[in-house]
Coordinates of C-alpha atoms in Angstrom, one line a residue:
Chain R
M15 CA 77.8 95.4 130.4
H16 CA 76.5 92.5 128.3
S17 CA 76.3 93.0 124.6
W18 CA 73.2 92.8 122.5
V19 CA 72.7 91.2 119.1
D20 CA 69.4 92.0 117.4
G21 CA 68.0 93.2 120.7
Q22 CA 69.0 90.1 122.7
P23 CA 71.9 89.6 125.1
A24 CA 74.7 87.8 123.2
D25 CA 78.4 87.7 123.1
S26 CA 79.0 86.2 119.6
V27 CA 77.9 86.3 116.0
P28 CA 77.5 83.4 113.6
L29 CA 80.6 82.5 111.5
K30 CA 78.6 83.3 108.4
D31 CA 78.2 87.0 109.3
R32 CA 79.3 89.2 106.4
G33 CA 80.9 91.6 108.9
L34 CA 83.4 88.9 109.7
A35 CA 83.7 87.5 106.1
Y36 CA 84.1 90.8 104.2
G37 CA 83.9 93.7 106.7
D38 CA 80.5 94.2 105.1
G39 CA 79.0 96.7 107.5
L40 CA 79.2 100.0 109.4
F41 CA 79.8 101.1 112.9
E42 CA 79.4 104.1 115.3
T43 CA 81.3 104.7 118.5
I44 CA 79.1 106.8 120.8
A45 CA 79.9 108.6 124.1
V46 CA 77.3 107.9 126.7
K47 CA 76.9 110.3 129.7
A48 CA 74.4 109.7 132.5
G49 CA 72.5 107.3 130.2
Q50 CA 72.4 109.7 127.3
P51 CA 74.1 109.0 123.9
V52 CA 75.9 112.2 123.0
L53 CA 75.3 113.6 119.5
L54 CA 72.9 110.7 118.8
D55 CA 71.2 112.4 115.9
R56 CA 74.5 113.0 114.1
H57 CA 75.6 109.4 114.7
L58 CA 72.3 108.0 113.3
Q59 CA 72.3 110.4 110.4
R60 CA 75.8 109.2 109.3
L61 CA 74.8 105.6 109.8
A62 CA 71.7 106.1 107.7
E63 CA 73.8 107.7 105.0
G64 CA 76.2 104.8 105.1
C65 CA 73.3 102.3 104.9
R66 CA 72.0 104.2 101.8
R67 CA 75.4 104.1 100.1
L68 CA 76.1 100.5 100.9
A69 CA 72.4 99.4 100.2
L70 CA 72.1 98.1 103.8
V71 CA 68.5 97.7 104.9
A72 CA 68.0 98.7 108.5
D73 CA 65.0 99.6 110.6
H74 CA 66.3 103.0 111.8
A75 CA 63.6 103.6 114.3
L76 CA 64.4 100.3 115.9
V77 CA 68.1 101.0 115.9
R78 CA 67.4 104.4 117.6
S79 CA 65.2 102.8 120.3
E80 CA 67.8 100.0 121.0
V81 CA 70.6 102.5 121.3
L82 CA 68.6 104.6 123.7
A83 CA 67.7 101.6 125.8
Y84 CA 71.3 100.3 125.8
A85 CA 72.7 103.7 126.8
T86 CA 70.2 104.0 129.7
A87 CA 71.5 100.7 131.0
L88 CA 75.1 101.6 130.4
G89 CA 75.0 104.9 132.3
D90 CA 78.5 106.3 131.6
G91 CA 80.8 104.8 129.0
V92 CA 81.2 104.2 125.3
L93 CA 78.6 102.4 123.2
K94 CA 79.7 100.7 120.0
L95 CA 77.0 100.0 117.4
I96 CA 77.8 97.7 114.5
L97 CA 75.4 97.0 111.6
T98 CA 76.4 94.1 109.3
R99 CA 74.7 92.7 106.2
G100 CA 73.7 89.6 108.2
D101 CA 74.6 86.1 107.1
S102 CA 75.7 84.9 103.7
L103 CA 76.6 81.7 101.9
R104 CA 79.9 81.7 100.0
G105 CA 80.5 84.6 97.6
Y106 CA 80.3 88.4 97.5
G107 CA 76.8 88.5 96.1
I108 CA 74.2 90.1 98.4
N109 CA 70.6 89.2 99.1
P110 CA 68.9 92.5 98.4
G111 CA 66.4 93.5 101.2
A112 CA 67.9 91.1 103.8
P113 CA 67.8 92.9 107.2
V114 CA 71.0 93.9 108.8
R115 CA 72.3 92.4 112.1
R116 CA 72.4 94.9 114.9
I117 CA 75.2 94.6 117.5
L118 CA 75.6 96.8 120.6
Q119 CA 78.6 96.7 122.8
G120 CA 79.4 98.8 125.9
S121 CA 82.7 99.7 127.5
P122 CA 83.7 101.9 130.4
P123 CA 84.6 105.6 129.8
A124 CA 87.7 106.0 127.7
A125 CA 90.8 106.3 129.9
Y126 CA 92.8 109.0 128.0
S127 CA 95.2 111.2 129.9
Q128 CA 93.7 114.5 130.9
A129 CA 97.0 116.1 129.7
H130 CA 96.1 115.4 126.1
G131 CA 93.3 118.0 126.3
A132 CA 95.0 120.3 128.7
D133 CA 98.5 120.5 127.2
G134 CA 98.0 119.2 123.6
I135 CA 99.5 116.1 122.0
R136 CA 102.2 115.0 119.6
L137 CA 101.1 113.4 116.3
F138 CA 103.1 110.5 114.9
P139 CA 103.8 111.1 111.2
C140 CA 102.4 107.8 109.8
V141 CA 104.0 106.3 106.7
T142 CA 100.8 104.4 105.9
R143 CA 98.8 106.4 103.4
L144 CA 95.0 106.3 102.9
S145 CA 93.9 104.8 99.6
E146 CA 91.4 106.8 97.5
Q147 CA 88.0 105.2 97.0
P148 CA 85.1 107.7 96.5
L149 CA 82.5 104.9 96.9
L150 CA 83.6 104.3 100.5
A151 CA 85.0 107.8 101.5
G152 CA 83.5 109.4 104.5
L153 CA 81.8 106.2 105.7
K154 CA 82.6 104.5 109.1
H155 CA 82.7 101.1 107.5
L156 CA 84.2 97.9 108.9
N157 CA 87.2 97.8 106.4
R158 CA 89.8 99.3 108.7
L159 CA 93.0 97.6 107.9
E160 CA 94.7 100.8 106.9
Q161 CA 94.0 102.2 110.4
V162 CA 95.2 99.0 112.0
I163 CA 98.5 99.2 110.1
A164 CA 98.9 102.9 110.7
R165 CA 98.3 102.6 114.5
A166 CA 100.9 99.8 114.7
E167 CA 103.6 102.3 113.4
W168 CA 104.2 103.6 116.9
Q169 CA 104.2 102.0 120.4
D170 CA 105.6 104.9 122.5
A171 CA 103.2 106.8 124.8
E172 CA 104.7 110.1 123.6
H173 CA 102.4 110.2 120.5
A174 CA 98.7 110.2 121.3
E175 CA 97.6 110.1 117.6
G176 CA 99.0 109.7 114.1
L177 CA 98.8 111.9 111.1
M178 CA 97.6 110.3 107.9
L179 CA 98.0 111.6 104.3
D180 CA 96.4 110.2 101.2
M181 CA 98.2 108.5 98.4
S182 CA 98.6 111.9 96.7
G183 CA 100.2 113.5 99.8
R184 CA 97.2 115.5 101.0
V185 CA 96.7 115.9 104.7
I186 CA 93.5 114.0 105.7
E187 CA 93.0 113.0 109.3
G188 CA 94.3 111.1 112.3
V189 CA 94.1 107.3 112.7
F190 CA 91.0 107.6 114.9
S191 CA 90.3 111.4 114.7
N192 CA 89.6 114.2 112.3
L193 CA 92.0 117.1 111.9
F194 CA 91.4 120.8 111.9
L195 CA 93.7 123.8 111.1
V196 CA 93.2 127.4 111.9
R197 CA 94.9 129.8 109.4
N198 CA 94.3 133.5 109.5
G199 CA 91.1 133.2 111.5
V200 CA 89.7 130.5 109.1
L201 CA 88.9 127.0 110.4
L202 CA 89.9 124.4 107.8
T203 CA 89.4 120.7 107.6
A204 CA 90.0 118.1 104.8
D205 CA 87.6 117.3 102.1
L206 CA 86.7 113.6 102.6
N207 CA 85.3 112.8 99.1
R208 CA 88.2 110.5 98.3
C209 CA 89.1 108.9 101.6
G210 CA 88.7 109.4 105.4
V211 CA 85.9 109.1 107.9
A212 CA 83.5 112.0 108.1
G213 CA 83.4 112.2 111.9
V214 CA 80.4 113.1 113.9
M215 CA 82.5 115.5 116.1
R216 CA 83.9 117.0 112.9
A217 CA 80.4 117.8 111.8
E218 CA 79.5 119.2 115.2
I219 CA 82.6 121.4 115.3
L220 CA 81.9 122.8 111.8
A221 CA 78.4 123.7 112.9
Q222 CA 79.5 125.2 116.2
A223 CA 82.2 127.3 114.5
Q224 CA 79.7 128.6 111.9
A225 CA 77.4 129.5 114.8
L226 CA 80.3 131.5 116.3
G227 CA 80.7 133.4 113.0
T228 CA 84.0 131.7 112.3
P229 CA 84.7 131.3 108.6
V230 CA 84.9 127.5 107.8
V231 CA 86.5 125.9 104.8
V232 CA 86.4 122.2 103.8
A233 CA 89.0 121.6 101.1
D234 CA 92.2 119.7 100.2
I235 CA 95.0 120.5 102.6
S236 CA 98.7 120.4 101.7
L237 CA 101.6 119.6 104.1
E238 CA 102.7 123.2 103.6
Q239 CA 99.3 124.5 104.7
L240 CA 99.5 122.3 107.8
Q241 CA 103.1 123.4 108.6
S242 CA 102.2 127.1 108.4
A243 CA 98.9 126.8 110.4
D244 CA 98.3 129.0 113.4
E245 CA 96.6 126.3 115.4
V246 CA 96.0 122.6 114.8
F247 CA 93.7 120.2 116.7
V248 CA 92.2 116.7 116.4
C249 CA 88.8 115.6 117.5
N250 CA 86.5 112.6 117.8
S251 CA 83.2 111.9 119.5
V252 CA 84.7 110.2 122.5
Y253 CA 87.5 112.5 123.7
G254 CA 86.3 115.7 122.1
I255 CA 89.2 118.0 121.1
W256 CA 93.0 117.6 121.7
P257 CA 95.2 120.5 120.7
V258 CA 98.2 119.4 118.5
R259 CA 101.6 120.7 119.6
D260 CA 103.8 119.0 117.1
C261 CA 104.2 116.4 114.4
A262 CA 107.8 115.5 113.3
A263 CA 109.6 118.8 112.6
M264 CA 106.4 120.9 112.6
S265 CA 105.1 122.6 115.7
W266 CA 102.2 124.9 116.7
P267 CA 101.0 126.8 119.7
V268 CA 97.8 125.9 121.4
G269 CA 95.6 128.8 120.2
P270 CA 92.5 130.7 121.1
L271 CA 90.0 129.2 118.7
T272 CA 91.1 125.7 119.7
R273 CA 90.4 126.6 123.3
K274 CA 87.1 128.2 122.6
L275 CA 85.8 125.1 120.6
Q276 CA 87.3 122.8 123.2
G277 CA 85.2 124.5 125.9
I278 CA 82.0 124.1 123.8
V279 CA 82.7 120.4 123.1
R280 CA 83.5 119.8 126.8
T281 CA 80.1 121.0 127.7
L282 CA 78.6 118.6 125.1
L283 CA 80.5 115.7 126.4
D284 CA 80.3 116.8 130.0
I285 CA 84.0 116.2 130.6
Chain B
M10 CA 79.8 70.0 107.9
H11 CA 80.3 71.7 111.3
S12 CA 82.8 74.6 111.4
W13 CA 85.8 74.7 113.6
V14 CA 87.2 77.6 115.7
D15 CA 90.7 77.1 117.1
G16 CA 90.3 73.3 116.4
Q17 CA 87.0 72.9 118.2
P18 CA 83.5 72.6 116.6
A19 CA 81.8 76.0 116.8
D20 CA 79.4 78.1 114.8
S21 CA 80.2 81.6 116.1
V22 CA 83.0 84.0 117.1
P23 CA 83.1 86.5 120.0
L24 CA 81.8 90.0 119.3
K25 CA 85.3 91.3 120.2
D26 CA 86.9 89.5 117.3
R27 CA 89.0 91.9 115.2
G28 CA 87.9 90.2 112.0
L29 CA 84.4 91.5 112.7
A30 CA 85.5 94.9 114.2
Y31 CA 88.0 95.9 111.5
G32 CA 88.3 93.1 108.9
D33 CA 91.6 92.5 110.6
G34 CA 92.6 89.1 109.1
L35 CA 93.1 87.0 106.1
F36 CA 91.3 84.1 104.3
E37 CA 91.8 81.3 101.9
T38 CA 89.2 79.5 99.8
I39 CA 90.5 76.0 99.0
A40 CA 89.0 73.4 96.7
V41 CA 88.8 69.9 98.4
K42 CA 88.7 66.8 96.3
A43 CA 88.5 63.3 97.8
G44 CA 89.6 64.7 101.1
Q45 CA 92.6 66.5 99.6
P46 CA 93.0 70.3 99.7
V47 CA 94.0 71.3 96.1
L48 CA 97.1 73.5 95.8
L49 CA 97.5 73.5 99.6
D50 CA 101.2 74.6 99.5
R51 CA 100.4 77.6 97.5
H52 CA 97.5 78.6 99.7
L53 CA 99.6 78.3 102.9
Q54 CA 102.5 80.1 101.3
R55 CA 100.2 83.1 100.4
L56 CA 98.7 83.0 103.9
A57 CA 102.1 83.0 105.5
E58 CA 103.1 86.0 103.4
G59 CA 100.0 87.8 104.4
C60 CA 100.7 87.0 108.1
R61 CA 104.2 88.4 107.7
R62 CA 103.0 91.6 106.0
L63 CA 100.1 92.2 108.6
A64 CA 102.2 91.0 111.6
L65 CA 99.8 88.3 112.3
V66 CA 101.3 85.6 114.5
A67 CA 100.1 82.1 113.5
D68 CA 101.4 78.6 114.2
H69 CA 101.6 77.6 110.5
A70 CA 102.3 73.9 111.2
L71 CA 99.1 73.8 113.3
V72 CA 97.1 75.6 110.5
R73 CA 98.3 73.0 108.0
S74 CA 97.4 70.0 110.2
E75 CA 94.0 71.5 110.9
V76 CA 93.3 72.1 107.2
L77 CA 94.4 68.6 106.3
A78 CA 92.2 67.1 109.0
Y79 CA 89.2 69.2 108.1
A80 CA 89.6 68.4 104.4
T81 CA 89.6 64.7 105.2
A82 CA 86.4 65.1 107.0
L83 CA 84.8 67.3 104.3
G84 CA 85.6 64.9 101.4
D85 CA 84.5 67.0 98.4
G86 CA 83.7 70.7 98.6
V87 CA 85.1 74.0 99.4
L88 CA 87.1 74.8 102.6
K89 CA 87.3 78.4 103.8
L90 CA 90.0 79.2 106.2
I91 CA 90.0 82.5 108.1
L92 CA 92.7 83.8 110.4
T93 CA 91.8 86.9 112.5
R94 CA 93.9 88.9 114.9
G95 CA 91.8 87.4 117.8
D96 CA 90.0 89.6 120.3
S97 CA 90.6 93.2 121.2
L98 CA 89.3 95.9 123.4
R99 CA 88.3 99.2 121.8
G100 CA 90.8 100.8 119.5
Y101 CA 93.0 99.9 116.5
G102 CA 96.1 99.2 118.6
I103 CA 97.3 95.6 118.4
N104 CA 98.7 93.3 121.1
P105 CA 101.9 92.2 119.4
G106 CA 102.4 88.5 119.6
A107 CA 98.8 87.6 120.4
P108 CA 97.9 84.4 118.6
V109 CA 95.4 84.5 115.7
R110 CA 92.0 82.9 115.8
R111 CA 91.7 80.0 113.3
I112 CA 88.3 79.5 111.6
L113 CA 87.5 76.6 109.2
Q114 CA 84.2 76.4 107.3
G115 CA 83.2 73.8 104.8
S116 CA 80.6 74.0 102.0
P117 CA 79.5 71.7 99.2
P118 CA 81.3 71.8 95.8
A119 CA 80.6 75.1 94.0
A120 CA 77.6 74.9 91.7
Y121 CA 78.8 76.8 88.7
S122 CA 77.3 76.0 85.3
Q123 CA 79.5 73.6 83.2
A124 CA 78.9 76.0 80.3
H125 CA 81.1 78.6 81.8
G126 CA 84.2 76.4 81.3
A127 CA 83.0 74.8 78.1
D128 CA 81.7 77.8 76.2
G129 CA 83.2 80.8 78.0
I130 CA 81.6 83.6 79.9
R131 CA 80.6 87.2 79.6
L132 CA 82.3 89.7 81.9
F133 CA 80.3 92.6 83.3
P134 CA 82.2 95.9 83.0
C135 CA 82.1 97.1 86.6
V136 CA 82.1 100.8 87.3
T137 CA 83.5 100.2 90.8
R138 CA 87.3 100.7 90.7
L139 CA 89.9 99.1 92.9
S140 CA 91.7 101.6 95.2
E141 CA 95.5 101.6 95.2
Q142 CA 97.1 100.5 98.5
P143 CA 100.5 98.9 98.1
L144 CA 100.5 97.8 101.8
L145 CA 97.5 95.6 101.2
A146 CA 97.9 94.7 97.5
G147 CA 98.1 91.0 96.7
L148 CA 96.7 89.9 100.0
K149 CA 93.5 88.0 100.5
H150 CA 92.5 90.1 103.5
L151 CA 89.1 90.5 105.1
N152 CA 88.5 94.1 103.8
R153 CA 86.4 93.2 100.8
L154 CA 83.8 96.0 100.5
E155 CA 85.0 96.9 97.0
Q156 CA 84.2 93.4 95.9
V157 CA 80.8 93.5 97.6
I158 CA 79.9 96.7 95.8
A159 CA 81.3 95.6 92.5
R160 CA 79.4 92.2 92.6
A161 CA 76.2 94.1 93.4
E162 CA 76.4 96.0 90.0
W163 CA 74.8 93.1 88.1
Q164 CA 72.1 90.6 89.0
D165 CA 71.5 88.9 85.6
A166 CA 72.7 85.4 85.0
E167 CA 74.2 86.4 81.7
H168 CA 77.4 87.7 83.3
A169 CA 79.3 85.1 85.2
E170 CA 82.0 87.6 86.5
G171 CA 82.9 91.3 86.4
L172 CA 85.9 93.2 85.1
M173 CA 87.6 95.5 87.6
L174 CA 90.0 98.3 86.7
D175 CA 92.0 100.3 89.2
M176 CA 91.6 104.1 89.9
S177 CA 94.0 104.8 87.1
G178 CA 92.1 102.7 84.6
R179 CA 94.5 99.8 84.5
V180 CA 92.9 96.3 83.9
I181 CA 93.4 94.4 87.1
E182 CA 91.2 91.3 87.7
G183 CA 87.7 89.9 88.1
V184 CA 85.6 90.4 91.3
F185 CA 86.5 86.9 92.5
S186 CA 89.0 85.8 89.8
N187 CA 92.3 86.8 88.3
L188 CA 92.5 87.7 84.6
F189 CA 94.9 86.6 81.9
L190 CA 95.4 87.7 78.3
V191 CA 97.2 86.0 75.4
R192 CA 98.8 88.4 72.9
N193 CA 101.1 87.2 70.1
G194 CA 101.8 84.0 72.0
V195 CA 102.7 85.7 75.3
L196 CA 100.6 85.1 78.4
L197 CA 100.0 88.3 80.3
T198 CA 98.5 89.1 83.7
A199 CA 98.3 92.2 85.8
D200 CA 101.0 93.4 88.2
L201 CA 99.3 93.4 91.6
N202 CA 101.7 95.7 93.5
R203 CA 99.1 98.4 93.9
C204 CA 95.8 96.5 94.3
G205 CA 94.2 93.1 93.6
V206 CA 94.4 89.7 95.1
A207 CA 97.4 87.5 94.0
G208 CA 95.4 84.3 93.4
V209 CA 96.8 80.9 94.1
M210 CA 95.5 79.6 90.7
R211 CA 97.1 82.7 89.0
A212 CA 100.4 81.6 90.5
E213 CA 99.9 78.0 89.4
I214 CA 99.0 79.0 85.8
L215 CA 102.1 81.2 85.6
A216 CA 104.2 78.3 86.7
Q217 CA 102.4 75.8 84.3
A218 CA 102.8 78.2 81.4
Q219 CA 106.5 78.6 82.0
A220 CA 106.9 74.8 82.2
L221 CA 105.2 74.7 78.8
G222 CA 107.8 77.1 77.4
T223 CA 105.1 79.9 77.0
P224 CA 106.5 83.4 77.5
V225 CA 104.9 85.0 80.6
V226 CA 104.7 88.7 81.4
V227 CA 103.4 90.3 84.6
A228 CA 102.9 94.0 83.9
D229 CA 100.4 96.8 83.9
I230 CA 97.6 96.2 81.3
S231 CA 95.6 98.9 79.5
L232 CA 92.1 98.6 78.2
E233 CA 93.6 98.8 74.7
Q234 CA 95.7 95.8 75.3
L235 CA 92.7 93.9 76.7
Q236 CA 90.6 94.8 73.7
S237 CA 93.3 93.7 71.2
A238 CA 94.1 90.4 73.0
D239 CA 94.0 87.1 71.1
E240 CA 92.5 85.2 74.0
V241 CA 91.2 86.2 77.5
F242 CA 90.4 84.0 80.5
V243 CA 89.7 84.3 84.2
C244 CA 90.7 81.8 86.9
N245 CA 90.4 81.0 90.5
S246 CA 91.2 78.1 92.8
V247 CA 87.7 76.7 92.9
Y248 CA 86.4 76.8 89.3
G249 CA 89.7 76.6 87.5
I250 CA 89.7 78.5 84.2
W251 CA 86.7 80.1 82.4
P252 CA 87.4 81.5 78.9
V253 CA 86.1 85.0 78.4
R254 CA 84.0 85.6 75.3
D255 CA 83.1 89.2 75.7
C256 CA 82.9 92.3 78.0
A257 CA 80.8 95.2 76.9
A258 CA 81.8 96.0 73.3
M259 CA 84.9 93.8 73.4
S260 CA 84.9 90.2 72.3
W261 CA 87.5 87.4 71.9
P262 CA 87.5 83.9 70.6
V263 CA 88.2 80.9 72.9
G264 CA 91.8 80.2 71.9
P265 CA 94.2 77.3 72.0
L266 CA 96.4 78.4 74.9
T267 CA 93.3 78.9 77.1
R268 CA 92.2 75.4 76.2
K269 CA 95.6 73.9 76.9
L270 CA 95.9 75.5 80.3
Q271 CA 92.3 74.7 81.1
G272 CA 93.1 71.0 80.5
I273 CA 96.0 71.1 82.9
V274 CA 94.0 72.9 85.6
R275 CA 91.1 70.5 85.2
T276 CA 93.4 67.6 86.0
L277 CA 94.6 69.5 89.1
L278 CA 91.1 70.2 90.3
D279 CA 89.8 66.8 89.1
I280 CA 86.8 68.4 87.3

């Protein structure tokens, strides 16, 4: 399907766009089922929070209406929304109040193997560490070279995702997923105040687990805690939940809380 | 002057460009005087090193010939060269061996006040810290949100540049400049193995100082060392050298080594 830029069909952006020049912008990757953007409120909430923190000025009602219209036209697939700080002359200085550029791109449904969800996956132990920057932590911004470098660490099809630690050795997330552990009946995911992307599916799973009465903890996670976990899974807003079977010398069974949450998320994503 | 993309006049890039999607690329900002790109060898050397470290596949002879042709057409001004990892479908995964996209943009000579070089400048003490990522340190890559945030910390015209520390409090650089100290006759600049951009003018100044017989040290710099410096200056490849008069409660005289190096750099830049 044709992309839109500021509401008009387009397939390019000006060379002066600050998204290109500096990665000065944010994005959301949204699953679309039967014309409906899945978890739209959570996506737009994260986007609005990102705009606030980066002082990006967007018309959020307009963004919502464009996403809804684009999703209707797309039908089934994946919608990528990018907001950039528009055009700029030379230099990092910003023009306060200048409106963002809105970019919408559509692609067919993601073609991941069904086995990832059914049987669980192997995580590649990435050497690339996440740098710690509280001012950007949690945001889905356009500065993603760390993920590009980490994803290039493995080419084999055996590993469906990679595990990323921060510079201090804490367990943070996957390259394109968030990570959860189950330990003694408690659901645990990493604190993302120093680095990482606060995923929309991560937020949904935290809420769903609390609704189930499952104790939930967001905290720093050590490799030792990961190793001794009862269950491990990764998630994102496109594929839902993949159980994790192993990572390097560590291995875990596919457990009951993972399966229960996977069932809930499958209903949401209609997969 | 019209921009070029892959050697052809163009003013846009495809929405699928990985420079836009992930900041997956590198850039150089090159002063052009009478049709000649200043310090071209150093710029292309840093670019080649960046390509090697990010596994970007460029035809460096072609890049050089395009820069030379563009500079001839530009005459006097500033040439910005961007290399991106070309187009991509969804996902961080790269297509090894895919050629980069080459973007050349020209702008008029930078319009900085002559007083910055003549009288020296004030540095704004930025609160934004540089995160530590050895895999990206030194490179002039397209992930520049930290600089965007730091540059937005001040709007007044009194401060011509900002001072940036790393997460551990070391003195690193300016927002768009490198920083030098003179202490007891020794020229000192920050080690950029954890963060920072290894500027082309920084490399030239280190070489010129050594040629003058001035002892040169590249090492970690503390705020205490900065405070007690005899001279402080910032540099980049467009404006050359600006003496630094003060930063918050710290102040320095404009000293003799600064003036000597400034003279050498002025000759290079023909300003």
